[in-house]
XYZ file of C-alpha atoms in Angstrom:
771
model
C 247.785 37.408 -53.900
C 244.821 39.766 -53.619
C 245.456 43.507 -53.568
C 242.935 45.744 -51.799
C 242.365 49.023 -53.632
C 240.248 51.811 -52.051
C 237.926 53.451 -54.557
C 234.699 55.423 -54.866
C 231.911 56.018 -57.376
C 228.717 58.027 -57.393
C 226.913 55.223 -55.530
C 229.420 54.750 -52.730
C 232.909 54.012 -51.450
C 234.345 50.525 -51.595
C 237.452 48.385 -51.788
C 238.223 46.654 -55.073
C 239.818 43.224 -54.674
C 242.318 42.646 -57.485
C 244.012 39.334 -58.241
C 246.406 38.852 -61.180
C 245.288 42.152 -62.689
C 241.596 41.214 -62.615
C 238.762 42.313 -60.347
C 237.966 39.459 -57.980
C 235.378 41.248 -55.850
C 234.163 44.450 -54.232
C 233.657 45.228 -50.548
C 231.725 48.261 -49.247
C 233.361 50.846 -47.007
C 233.072 49.662 -43.411
C 231.825 53.120 -42.346
C 228.790 52.898 -44.641
C 225.636 51.806 -42.740
C 223.615 51.136 -45.925
C 225.878 50.459 -48.919
C 224.455 50.300 -52.417
C 224.341 47.022 -54.323
C 225.456 48.890 -57.452
C 229.081 48.828 -56.265
C 229.255 45.135 -57.166
C 228.657 45.987 -60.832
C 231.895 47.966 -61.319
C 233.610 44.896 -62.766
C 231.518 45.586 -65.899
C 233.876 48.460 -66.666
C 236.706 45.941 -67.089
C 234.862 44.058 -69.856
C 235.723 45.037 -73.443
C 232.247 44.334 -74.931
C 231.032 47.955 -75.060
C 234.312 49.734 -74.448
C 235.883 52.174 -76.861
C 239.318 50.607 -77.245
C 240.963 52.791 -79.914
C 240.482 56.284 -81.362
C 237.881 56.098 -84.124
C 236.756 58.432 -86.919
C 233.594 58.140 -88.998
C 234.566 57.166 -92.548
C 232.495 59.834 -94.319
C 233.716 62.606 -92.024
C 237.349 61.581 -92.532
C 236.844 61.875 -96.301
C 234.842 65.115 -96.442
C 235.164 66.683 -92.958
C 232.527 69.369 -92.443
C 231.038 68.512 -95.834
C 230.136 64.946 -94.854
C 226.619 63.504 -94.850
C 225.649 64.090 -91.223
C 222.535 61.911 -91.474
C 224.870 58.912 -91.655
C 225.991 59.414 -88.078
C 225.149 56.244 -86.184
C 225.029 54.003 -89.275
C 228.307 54.671 -91.112
C 231.414 52.650 -90.330
C 234.277 53.975 -88.230
C 237.963 53.734 -89.046
C 240.641 53.249 -86.396
C 243.345 55.926 -86.370
C 246.483 56.433 -84.255
C 246.180 58.673 -81.184
C 248.346 61.421 -82.678
C 246.168 61.621 -85.778
C 242.968 61.686 -83.721
C 244.301 64.444 -81.466
C 245.481 66.467 -84.463
C 242.012 66.176 -86.002
C 240.255 67.322 -82.829
C 242.647 70.210 -82.195
C 242.329 71.209 -85.840
C 238.539 71.323 -85.602
C 238.629 73.460 -82.453
C 240.988 75.900 -84.177
C 238.993 75.895 -87.454
C 235.627 76.527 -85.866
C 236.944 79.137 -83.438
C 238.793 80.930 -86.232
C 235.943 80.877 -88.748
C 232.850 81.202 -86.568
C 234.042 82.275 -83.112
C 234.345 80.231 -79.945
C 230.618 80.463 -79.211
C 230.146 78.033 -82.122
C 231.806 75.322 -79.965
C 229.381 73.603 -77.595
C 231.015 71.873 -74.627
C 228.481 69.227 -73.651
C 227.984 66.981 -70.623
C 228.244 67.538 -66.928
C 230.537 64.678 -66.101
C 228.473 61.823 -64.649
C 230.949 59.311 -66.093
C 233.319 59.641 -63.140
C 232.859 61.012 -59.669
C 236.572 61.815 -59.550
C 237.262 65.468 -58.796
C 240.480 65.509 -60.842
C 239.553 63.436 -63.914
C 236.192 65.195 -64.114
C 235.636 65.157 -67.858
C 233.347 68.171 -68.046
C 235.582 70.379 -65.895
C 238.719 69.448 -67.812
C 237.018 70.043 -71.173
C 235.896 73.494 -70.090
C 239.280 74.313 -68.567
C 240.987 73.509 -71.869
C 238.459 75.433 -73.989
C 238.517 78.474 -71.692
C 242.268 78.668 -72.227
C 241.703 78.329 -75.987
C 239.222 81.208 -76.241
C 236.003 79.899 -74.728
C 232.914 77.900 -75.622
C 229.144 77.780 -75.252
C 228.182 75.838 -72.137
C 225.071 75.083 -70.171
C 223.618 76.253 -66.865
C 221.824 74.072 -64.294
C 221.289 70.314 -64.725
C 218.654 67.915 -66.020
C 218.136 66.722 -62.446
C 217.277 70.160 -61.145
C 216.947 73.377 -63.135
C 213.574 75.088 -62.681
C 213.818 74.607 -58.900
C 217.071 76.477 -58.261
C 216.103 79.201 -60.754
C 212.932 80.098 -58.840
C 214.581 79.682 -55.428
C 217.465 81.950 -56.382
C 214.841 84.570 -57.159
C 212.594 84.122 -54.117
C 215.131 83.014 -51.471
C 218.277 84.664 -52.807
C 220.181 81.413 -53.398
C 219.528 77.746 -54.052
C 220.995 76.278 -50.853
C 217.597 74.917 -49.825
C 217.607 72.522 -52.782
C 221.338 71.832 -52.702
C 221.554 70.165 -49.299
C 221.537 73.083 -46.860
C 217.897 73.257 -45.796
C 217.212 71.671 -42.391
C 219.470 68.654 -42.074
C 217.756 65.317 -41.586
C 219.167 64.875 -38.086
C 217.178 67.971 -37.081
C 214.019 66.677 -38.791
C 214.369 63.214 -37.263
C 214.441 64.658 -33.731
C 212.092 67.656 -33.912
C 209.447 67.265 -36.625
C 205.955 66.140 -35.594
C 204.225 66.199 -38.985
C 206.252 65.378 -42.085
C 204.683 65.849 -45.523
C 206.743 64.199 -48.258
C 205.883 65.523 -51.720
C 207.337 63.007 -54.174
C 209.999 60.583 -52.964
C 212.293 60.174 -50.001
C 213.732 56.861 -51.023
C 216.954 54.945 -50.405
C 216.609 53.953 -54.077
C 217.529 57.445 -55.301
C 219.719 58.180 -52.254
C 222.192 55.513 -53.404
C 224.002 58.074 -55.557
C 225.651 61.424 -55.056
C 227.446 63.664 -57.553
C 231.125 63.576 -56.695
C 230.870 60.395 -54.622
C 229.505 59.459 -51.247
C 231.160 57.815 -48.265
C 228.144 56.726 -46.222
C 224.403 56.464 -46.896
C 222.497 58.001 -43.974
C 218.931 58.418 -45.244
C 217.652 55.028 -44.087
C 218.881 55.656 -40.551
C 217.098 59.004 -40.350
C 213.887 57.505 -41.722
C 214.025 54.736 -39.114
C 214.421 57.354 -36.385
C 211.387 59.217 -37.782
C 209.369 55.984 -37.675
C 210.636 55.165 -34.176
C 209.497 58.552 -32.851
C 206.016 58.056 -34.294
C 206.149 61.141 -36.516
C 202.999 61.421 -38.609
C 204.152 61.117 -42.207
C 201.965 62.004 -45.184
C 203.355 60.671 -48.444
C 202.080 62.536 -51.509
C 203.102 60.625 -54.629
C 201.683 58.525 -57.455
C 204.046 55.761 -56.286
C 203.571 54.153 -52.888
C 207.145 52.802 -52.781
C 208.685 56.267 -53.198
C 208.887 55.958 -49.395
C 209.753 52.654 -47.627
C 206.688 50.890 -46.255
C 208.255 50.506 -42.803
C 208.075 54.298 -42.319
C 204.338 53.804 -41.764
C 203.301 56.767 -43.918
C 199.794 57.576 -45.118
C 199.854 57.303 -48.906
C 198.116 60.065 -50.848
C 198.173 58.905 -54.524
C 198.085 62.302 -56.189
C 197.685 62.924 -59.911
C 201.136 63.681 -61.361
C 202.002 67.370 -61.872
C 199.276 68.623 -59.481
C 201.314 69.013 -56.272
C 201.259 72.815 -56.546
C 197.451 72.735 -56.438
C 197.524 70.644 -53.250
C 200.019 73.004 -51.620
C 197.922 76.023 -52.548
C 194.734 74.335 -51.334
C 196.389 73.595 -47.987
C 197.603 77.193 -47.715
C 194.150 78.479 -48.675
C 192.466 76.415 -45.967
C 194.871 77.828 -43.365
C 194.175 81.380 -44.537
C 190.393 80.880 -44.702
C 190.472 79.591 -41.118
C 192.430 82.656 -39.995
C 195.290 80.440 -38.790
C 198.065 81.866 -40.959
C 201.094 83.426 -39.242
C 200.483 87.079 -40.065
C 203.492 88.207 -38.028
C 205.919 85.962 -39.941
C 204.442 87.030 -43.272
C 204.772 90.715 -42.363
C 208.320 90.472 -40.980
C 209.884 87.892 -43.258
C 208.142 88.008 -46.648
C 207.345 90.459 -49.414
C 204.351 90.300 -51.737
C 202.344 88.201 -49.295
C 199.267 90.381 -49.818
C 199.201 89.369 -53.493
C 199.647 85.705 -52.577
C 196.903 85.776 -49.932
C 194.571 87.554 -52.355
C 195.172 84.763 -54.887
C 194.413 82.128 -52.247
C 191.183 83.956 -51.364
C 190.199 84.021 -55.044
C 190.172 87.793 -55.548
C 191.934 87.858 -58.955
C 189.977 85.022 -60.569
C 186.921 84.417 -58.376
C 188.162 80.949 -57.364
C 189.071 80.274 -53.730
C 192.058 77.962 -53.447
C 190.625 75.640 -50.823
C 190.352 71.918 -50.184
C 187.432 71.374 -52.554
C 189.249 73.171 -55.363
C 192.460 71.198 -54.749
C 190.570 67.883 -54.506
C 189.051 68.362 -57.963
C 192.511 68.852 -59.489
C 194.569 66.341 -57.497
C 192.083 63.490 -57.097
C 192.587 63.505 -53.310
C 189.781 63.707 -50.696
C 188.807 67.250 -49.688
C 188.206 66.311 -46.044
C 191.736 64.901 -45.732
C 193.167 68.107 -47.200
C 191.210 70.224 -44.698
C 192.383 68.138 -41.751
C 196.022 68.234 -42.839
C 195.926 72.018 -43.273
C 195.039 72.503 -39.616
C 197.587 69.945 -38.454
C 200.334 71.856 -40.263
C 199.792 74.820 -37.933
C 198.927 72.797 -34.816
C 202.165 70.743 -34.851
C 205.804 71.256 -35.765
C 205.561 70.562 -39.480
C 208.114 70.019 -42.223
C 207.491 69.903 -45.977
C 209.906 68.017 -48.206
C 209.757 68.361 -51.981
C 211.537 66.011 -54.385
C 213.640 67.341 -57.216
C 211.421 65.247 -59.516
C 208.470 67.615 -59.006
C 210.202 70.483 -60.807
C 211.060 68.297 -63.832
C 207.640 69.072 -65.270
C 205.873 71.815 -67.174
C 205.571 74.807 -64.795
C 208.061 73.031 -62.525
C 208.861 76.305 -60.751
C 205.424 76.315 -59.140
C 205.580 73.336 -56.721
C 208.879 74.641 -55.332
C 207.491 78.160 -54.875
C 204.076 76.960 -53.649
C 205.734 74.777 -50.992
C 207.641 77.842 -49.794
C 204.376 79.804 -49.732
C 202.641 77.074 -47.711
C 205.509 76.879 -45.206
C 205.460 80.692 -44.855
C 201.691 80.767 -44.306
C 202.078 78.072 -41.634
C 204.843 80.202 -40.075
C 207.273 77.344 -39.441
C 210.276 78.423 -41.496
C 213.423 78.810 -39.379
C 212.193 76.604 -36.521
C 213.825 73.298 -35.494
C 212.087 70.506 -37.393
C 209.939 73.002 -39.322
C 209.685 74.744 -42.658
C 210.481 73.420 -46.114
C 213.361 71.665 -47.834
C 213.965 70.273 -51.295
C 215.612 67.152 -52.645
C 215.844 64.914 -49.567
C 216.611 61.482 -50.964
C 216.995 62.827 -54.508
C 220.725 62.349 -53.950
C 222.418 60.570 -51.072
C 223.949 63.634 -49.471
C 220.952 65.975 -49.529
C 219.939 66.501 -45.911
C 222.984 64.772 -44.452
C 225.445 66.774 -42.342
C 227.193 68.898 -44.965
C 230.802 69.854 -45.397
C 231.827 73.384 -44.417
C 235.300 72.880 -45.809
C 236.694 73.297 -49.310
C 235.731 70.421 -51.555
C 238.432 69.185 -53.932
C 237.919 70.126 -57.556
C 239.662 71.255 -60.728
C 239.246 74.895 -61.643
C 237.652 75.543 -65.027
C 239.459 78.854 -65.170
C 238.162 82.224 -66.329
C 235.433 82.256 -68.979
C 236.557 84.560 -71.792
C 233.112 84.684 -73.449
C 229.578 84.821 -72.053
C 227.683 82.216 -74.049
C 225.378 79.580 -72.567
C 222.061 77.788 -72.919
C 219.745 76.299 -70.286
C 220.871 72.703 -69.942
C 217.840 70.991 -71.509
C 217.578 73.258 -74.547
C 220.143 71.380 -76.673
C 217.785 70.426 -79.504
C 216.393 73.967 -79.560
C 219.939 75.332 -79.868
C 220.943 73.000 -82.690
C 217.686 73.360 -84.632
C 217.291 77.139 -84.235
C 220.635 78.975 -84.517
C 220.208 82.659 -83.814
C 216.719 82.277 -82.340
C 215.964 84.106 -79.066
C 215.375 82.404 -75.734
C 214.623 83.740 -72.269
C 216.176 82.723 -68.961
C 215.898 84.359 -65.524
C 214.503 87.532 -67.069
C 217.108 87.870 -69.807
C 216.611 87.452 -73.537
C 219.527 85.747 -75.279
C 220.112 84.048 -78.627
C 221.174 80.535 -79.491
C 224.628 80.293 -81.073
C 225.242 78.860 -84.525
C 226.795 75.624 -83.286
C 229.361 74.078 -85.635
C 231.289 71.804 -83.243
C 229.955 69.708 -80.367
C 232.506 68.217 -77.961
C 230.824 65.826 -75.525
C 232.935 64.357 -72.741
C 231.709 62.042 -70.013
C 227.983 61.979 -70.707
C 225.220 60.538 -72.839
C 222.449 62.891 -74.038
C 220.832 60.001 -75.915
C 219.997 58.758 -72.447
C 218.943 61.879 -70.562
C 217.547 64.303 -73.137
C 213.834 64.418 -73.921
C 212.178 63.475 -77.262
C 215.112 61.524 -78.658
C 213.672 61.475 -82.158
C 213.792 65.276 -82.170
C 217.335 65.163 -80.778
C 218.304 62.727 -83.547
C 217.305 65.298 -86.138
C 219.036 68.111 -84.245
C 222.175 65.947 -84.039
C 222.564 66.183 -87.836
C 223.094 69.965 -87.739
C 226.649 70.457 -86.330
C 229.519 70.061 -88.760
C 231.588 67.968 -86.350
C 230.795 65.989 -83.213
C 233.555 64.739 -80.915
C 232.706 62.275 -78.151
C 235.165 61.309 -75.428
C 233.923 58.358 -73.399
C 234.901 54.909 -72.143
C 231.813 53.299 -73.681
C 230.171 52.971 -77.081
C 227.076 54.775 -75.865
C 224.334 55.814 -78.255
C 225.978 59.252 -78.268
C 229.432 57.867 -79.116
C 227.910 55.829 -81.954
C 226.561 59.084 -83.407
C 229.891 60.936 -83.312
C 232.406 61.827 -86.003
C 235.476 61.380 -83.796
C 235.510 59.098 -80.749
C 238.301 59.295 -78.178
C 238.601 56.323 -75.763
C 238.704 57.514 -72.157
C 239.586 55.205 -69.289
C 237.158 54.527 -66.449
C 237.876 55.584 -62.878
C 239.122 52.092 -61.920
C 241.949 52.494 -64.481
C 243.437 55.705 -63.061
C 244.063 57.567 -59.795
C 241.717 60.224 -58.477
C 239.918 61.449 -55.354
C 236.246 61.960 -54.503
C 234.376 64.382 -52.291
C 231.834 67.171 -52.362
C 229.822 69.559 -50.195
C 227.324 66.824 -49.308
C 229.886 64.256 -48.194
C 231.612 64.021 -44.803
C 234.711 62.362 -46.251
C 237.295 62.869 -48.955
C 237.932 59.483 -50.534
C 240.911 58.028 -52.372
C 240.238 56.490 -55.771
C 243.343 54.431 -56.431
C 243.934 52.740 -59.769
C 242.883 49.093 -59.684
C 243.653 47.759 -63.179
C 245.545 48.830 -66.281
C 243.656 50.875 -68.910
C 241.788 48.753 -71.446
C 242.998 48.872 -75.033
C 244.470 52.234 -75.945
C 242.243 54.229 -73.606
C 243.762 57.225 -71.840
C 242.727 59.266 -68.839
C 240.653 62.382 -69.420
C 243.477 64.553 -68.092
C 246.020 63.036 -70.472
C 243.673 63.526 -73.451
C 242.923 67.154 -72.673
C 246.551 67.876 -71.789
C 247.610 66.579 -75.207
C 244.977 68.739 -76.905
C 246.016 71.763 -74.853
C 249.603 71.286 -76.036
C 248.433 71.278 -79.659
C 246.378 74.423 -79.050
C 249.358 76.213 -77.494
C 248.019 76.343 -73.918
C 249.631 73.233 -72.430
C 251.620 74.887 -69.599
C 248.589 76.882 -68.477
C 246.434 73.744 -68.550
C 248.662 71.377 -66.558
C 250.498 73.990 -64.427
C 253.495 71.637 -64.363
C 251.667 68.861 -62.511
C 251.020 65.261 -63.516
C 248.189 63.053 -62.244
C 249.520 62.407 -58.739
C 250.830 65.953 -58.473
C 247.324 67.294 -59.069
C 245.662 64.807 -56.698
C 248.062 65.740 -53.919
C 247.554 69.458 -54.649
C 243.753 69.213 -54.534
C 243.819 67.260 -51.294
C 246.287 69.669 -49.679
C 244.077 72.642 -50.647
C 241.170 71.072 -48.765
C 243.380 70.111 -45.824
C 244.824 73.625 -45.494
C 241.383 75.245 -45.665
C 239.978 72.881 -43.017
C 242.784 73.785 -40.622
C 242.875 77.546 -41.182
C 239.132 78.182 -41.513
C 237.796 75.625 -39.014
C 240.712 74.444 -36.883
C 240.057 70.935 -38.195
C 243.111 68.727 -38.687
C 242.902 66.272 -41.564
C 245.577 63.572 -42.001
C 248.550 64.249 -44.276
C 248.308 63.092 -47.861
C 250.332 59.882 -47.442
C 248.119 58.747 -44.560
C 244.956 59.622 -46.482
C 246.117 57.838 -49.641
C 247.010 54.669 -47.745
C 243.891 54.639 -45.536
C 241.565 55.533 -48.400
C 239.513 58.255 -46.715
C 239.767 61.346 -44.562
C 237.058 63.166 -42.545
C 236.174 66.790 -43.271
C 234.517 69.423 -41.034
C 230.718 69.249 -41.233
C 227.624 71.116 -40.059
C 225.105 69.021 -38.098
C 221.612 69.825 -36.773
C 221.265 72.703 -39.192
C 218.029 74.745 -39.141
C 217.575 76.613 -42.393
C 216.868 80.388 -42.087
C 216.908 80.340 -38.264
C 219.007 83.501 -38.160
C 216.834 85.190 -40.760
C 213.656 84.393 -38.835
C 215.162 85.877 -35.682
C 216.425 89.053 -37.372
C 215.261 89.515 -40.983
C 216.871 92.922 -41.365
C 220.221 91.817 -39.955
C 220.250 88.644 -42.064
C 218.669 89.953 -45.257
C 218.302 87.565 -48.159
C 219.724 88.346 -51.593
C 216.284 88.942 -53.115
C 214.554 92.015 -54.564
C 213.199 92.828 -51.077
C 215.771 91.196 -48.790
C 212.947 88.899 -47.640
C 211.211 85.735 -48.869
C 209.401 86.717 -52.065
C 205.785 85.556 -52.319
C 204.798 88.284 -54.776
C 207.514 89.183 -57.270
C 207.893 92.621 -58.809
C 210.394 91.187 -61.289
C 208.039 88.480 -62.526
C 205.182 90.972 -62.651
C 207.311 93.143 -64.940
C 208.323 90.195 -67.117
C 204.673 89.129 -67.431
C 205.396 85.532 -68.471
C 202.160 83.618 -69.060
C 203.796 80.445 -67.737
C 205.434 81.889 -64.590
C 203.218 84.492 -62.872
C 204.195 86.910 -60.106
C 203.137 84.620 -57.215
C 202.903 80.857 -56.647
C 200.048 79.526 -58.765
C 198.423 76.435 -60.226
C 198.859 76.287 -63.995
C 197.589 73.223 -65.885
C 200.526 71.534 -67.624
C 200.662 70.827 -71.350
C 199.789 67.162 -70.721
C 198.102 65.802 -67.592
C 195.403 63.397 -66.484
C 192.882 66.193 -65.995
C 192.728 66.643 -69.761
C 193.692 63.137 -70.915
C 191.738 60.937 -73.287
C 190.206 57.836 -71.761
C 192.976 55.498 -72.928
C 195.918 57.740 -71.979
C 198.189 57.239 -68.978
C 200.647 59.630 -67.354
C 204.229 58.386 -67.751
C 206.748 58.862 -64.955
C 210.368 58.106 -65.882
C 212.309 57.807 -62.660
C 215.738 56.557 -61.600
C 216.046 52.756 -61.460
C 217.201 50.867 -58.395
C 220.077 49.030 -60.065
C 222.134 51.690 -61.834
C 222.778 55.415 -62.119
C 221.326 56.875 -65.317
C 222.643 54.656 -68.137
C 225.832 53.602 -66.367
C 226.499 49.911 -65.715
C 223.305 48.971 -67.544
C 224.603 45.431 -68.117
C 225.638 44.953 -64.479
C 223.937 42.465 -62.177
C 222.072 45.123 -60.186
C 220.676 46.664 -63.363
C 219.757 43.338 -64.944
C 217.806 42.401 -61.813
C 215.337 45.169 -62.673
C 214.774 44.028 -66.269
C 212.623 41.236 -67.665
C 213.185 39.586 -71.035
C 216.080 41.999 -71.527
C 213.805 45.049 -71.391
C 212.899 47.638 -68.821
C 209.722 46.954 -66.867
C 206.695 49.222 -67.203
C 204.749 49.366 -63.957
C 200.975 49.603 -64.282
C 198.105 49.660 -61.829
C 196.085 46.392 -61.997
C 192.924 48.162 -63.166
C 194.776 49.934 -65.989
C 196.404 46.683 -67.086
C 193.119 44.782 -67.045
C 191.362 47.473 -69.078
C 194.013 47.076 -71.789
C 194.228 43.282 -71.751
C 197.778 43.375 -70.395
C 199.102 40.550 -68.208
C 202.162 40.591 -65.987
C 205.343 39.763 -67.934
C 203.876 40.536 -71.351
C 205.665 42.714 -73.895
C 203.860 46.022 -74.311
C 204.157 48.943 -76.700
C 204.143 52.517 -75.370
C 203.526 55.345 -77.797
C 202.463 58.918 -78.384
C 202.976 61.420 -81.183
C 206.690 61.740 -80.337
C 207.683 58.086 -80.552
C 207.238 54.517 -79.357
C 209.132 51.913 -77.366
C 208.724 48.394 -76.007
C 208.814 47.276 -72.371
C 207.799 44.352 -70.179
C 204.627 44.808 -68.138
C 204.837 44.681 -64.336
C 201.467 44.866 -62.589
C 201.727 46.696 -59.261
C 199.166 48.103 -56.848
C 201.890 50.462 -55.596
C 201.248 52.521 -58.744
C 198.300 54.930 -58.712
C 195.525 54.464 -61.294
C 196.196 56.335 -64.516
C 199.970 56.249 -63.992
C 202.680 54.254 -65.782
C 206.294 54.088 -64.598
C 209.281 53.306 -66.827
C 212.814 53.784 -65.433
C 215.396 55.829 -67.279
C 218.725 54.504 -68.507
C 218.036 51.731 -71.027
C 220.528 52.114 -73.881
C 218.717 53.731 -76.798
C 218.113 50.971 -79.385
C 215.888 52.055 -82.283
C 215.284 49.432 -84.980
C 214.304 50.666 -88.441
C 210.919 52.356 -88.460
C 209.624 50.333 -85.529
C 209.577 51.140 -81.819
C 212.700 51.514 -79.737
C 213.136 48.018 -78.245
C 215.043 48.440 -74.962
C 212.509 50.558 -73.051
C 214.023 54.040 -73.200
C 211.286 56.446 -72.001
C 212.879 59.496 -73.597
C 211.548 58.537 -76.995
C 208.210 59.611 -75.454
C 208.976 62.560 -73.189
C 208.166 66.185 -73.941
C 211.022 68.490 -74.955
C 209.804 71.906 -73.778
C 211.048 74.274 -71.094
C 209.346 74.387 -67.710
C 208.667 78.096 -68.302
C 210.157 81.120 -70.014
C 211.794 81.967 -66.675
C 213.353 78.678 -65.595
C 213.693 76.671 -68.840
C 214.204 73.372 -66.992
C 213.339 70.010 -68.498
C 209.728 68.791 -68.496
C 210.353 65.034 -68.589
C 207.538 64.183 -66.148
C 204.863 65.928 -68.233
C 204.050 63.083 -70.593
C 200.906 61.234 -71.675
C 201.139 57.885 -73.450
C 199.072 54.956 -74.656
C 199.944 51.334 -73.854
C 198.852 48.081 -75.480
C 200.011 44.443 -75.695
C 202.634 43.878 -78.371
C 203.415 40.591 -80.095
C 205.962 39.500 -82.639
C 209.151 41.267 -81.548
C 211.357 38.936 -79.516
C 214.712 40.566 -80.277
C 216.998 40.831 -77.284
C 217.826 44.553 -76.857
C 221.375 44.014 -75.627
C 222.297 41.583 -78.384
C 220.689 43.893 -80.924
C 222.692 46.855 -79.621
C 225.899 44.838 -79.809
C 225.043 43.716 -83.353
C 224.355 47.290 -84.431
C 227.655 48.336 -82.902
C 229.532 45.566 -84.712
C 228.101 46.791 -88.022
C 229.870 50.159 -87.709
C 233.167 49.046 -86.148
C 236.083 47.709 -88.183
C 237.477 44.203 -87.758
C 240.797 45.115 -86.202
C 243.776 42.871 -86.838
C 245.338 44.082 -83.612
C 243.481 43.145 -80.463
C 244.055 46.129 -78.155
């Protein structure tokens, strides 16, 4: 008999078909018009091959604790220990470090991509427990988007425009006449959404845009960052030069006297400084089409024509999150705002600027106005944090100063790292530098279902269950449903749910009652759902089904906002709807940034050459873009069918323009070596005319597999990427600022997945008991 179990993950909602305790199949939610193929890979979670099945402790750490040889992390054998012993060790380390060095010496890593569940959210539960136990050092922002929200919070007063509350796509699809897409607007990246997604709407909106005959300009080094059936004009821009194009467009509008002087006067501050920069008064260089063409590699006449069209038609600018993951990543977000302000279309139906459409599935969809379910992290007893991508800096430079949003702070002296539900050896930049930084803490605890590269480099590993082995619920501000995540199979081995693990630790630390508040798993799930249901009724008069109906049906609708026009009220009455900025208006010239005087983040939107780019590259260098793959989310489900469909010969594929491949003697399907001063890896060549000349594309997420002194063999691009902040103001990651060399590579036929499994077997004990 087949049981049908409603469930949800970051890439969609689905029904798991279970027969005799095993997953027999997966069916997408009937309400989803464009379900992701990744849902069919969830059966991989039920395989024991890479699962952590018992609590494990590194042999050297167990013998010498904080005095162990930390360089042996990743190569030294683990010993299996009982759960009680493992929990006692972890609780003892938290108490030791907090007592001897203060709670700021505990770094609570990860931001919980392992499970979309709002109850068993590993990062939230970790921080809830540590807040009750005296606090921790955490992070702010995310790798996906950090520089962008920092600058928008300063110049718009909040980051709603890049979090899903700019103009919704239903408004754009019906009202926009000229759509300029900077970066991607792709169903590939819109498969996923933090906290889960019920239905994928992007493709439907794009088809409506194509049906209406909207003129779409696609500015990207990758032609397939927008589906070909949209009928867009492809502008293959040099990577990291979008800000120059935006400024050149704005300059052309200003030089032609077509800028909206009334909007600038009523709704912005510092526009005189911005316009002076466009006219070239500070530096003698007009920011016009010819100037932008020389930087971007795009035709000047096309730039001039587009500038006039932006003011002659209802125009909308969309900017991918990917653009701000680069050196000076604040500038394309701010320059796009400046261009939209100069054109005077902000606050109009189908007009203005928005950020992140397609970067996640819910950005631009009708958004929830209700209360999303979620565990409270509690009150933070200490104020200690780092910008999210500055982990290596923190570990390598204890006590050193750093700046963020105008403040100067200092890195803590980190003695304990507790990482739950994440894998920095996937998403951090310059992994060789991180490997050295990883030797500095005295103790590293990793809590995860899988033997990731991070778990392999831990001292204590706690086996967490996956979402299909426990009950939970999904939902977020960018989803129009709350979704049930019912347990489908029994936990593998001795794995436990994240809540049960942290509850047991909280008991040992003397804060158990405050942590669990007297509720078990189903008690919490019911409580979180009822909070959202009560808010929907009282705040919006929206009646959601009772919990029993929701749990049986598998989903419940929430109140949403449709046809939203960002800043419409502000445009109508700027004084009555003042923004939370230094002037109450859109900031185009910042007094705060002028006072800070950062060389890498000036007081107005500007073009600043990045540390590495094609304009200053050697003849044999290419610009590497490391984007999200089509078949998985980050490094999750890397061995699933959807992920494997994107690999060749067991490795990730490196896309190259035909001319670049020919110049290097590279043929399609050949093994190639990528390298720069930071590291090297192998990949399989894929020759594609959809990639602009001078550009190479290698997806993220291959499991980090270094072999001796040779190149990493699976195709992990973060052995190559640059580990610097976007600027002293934003401190986001700069993953897309990266030059590499590529050449054919012969003589290494090792299968990356088998090699990883062999390396893992070398450090795991032969257990008599099969869990």
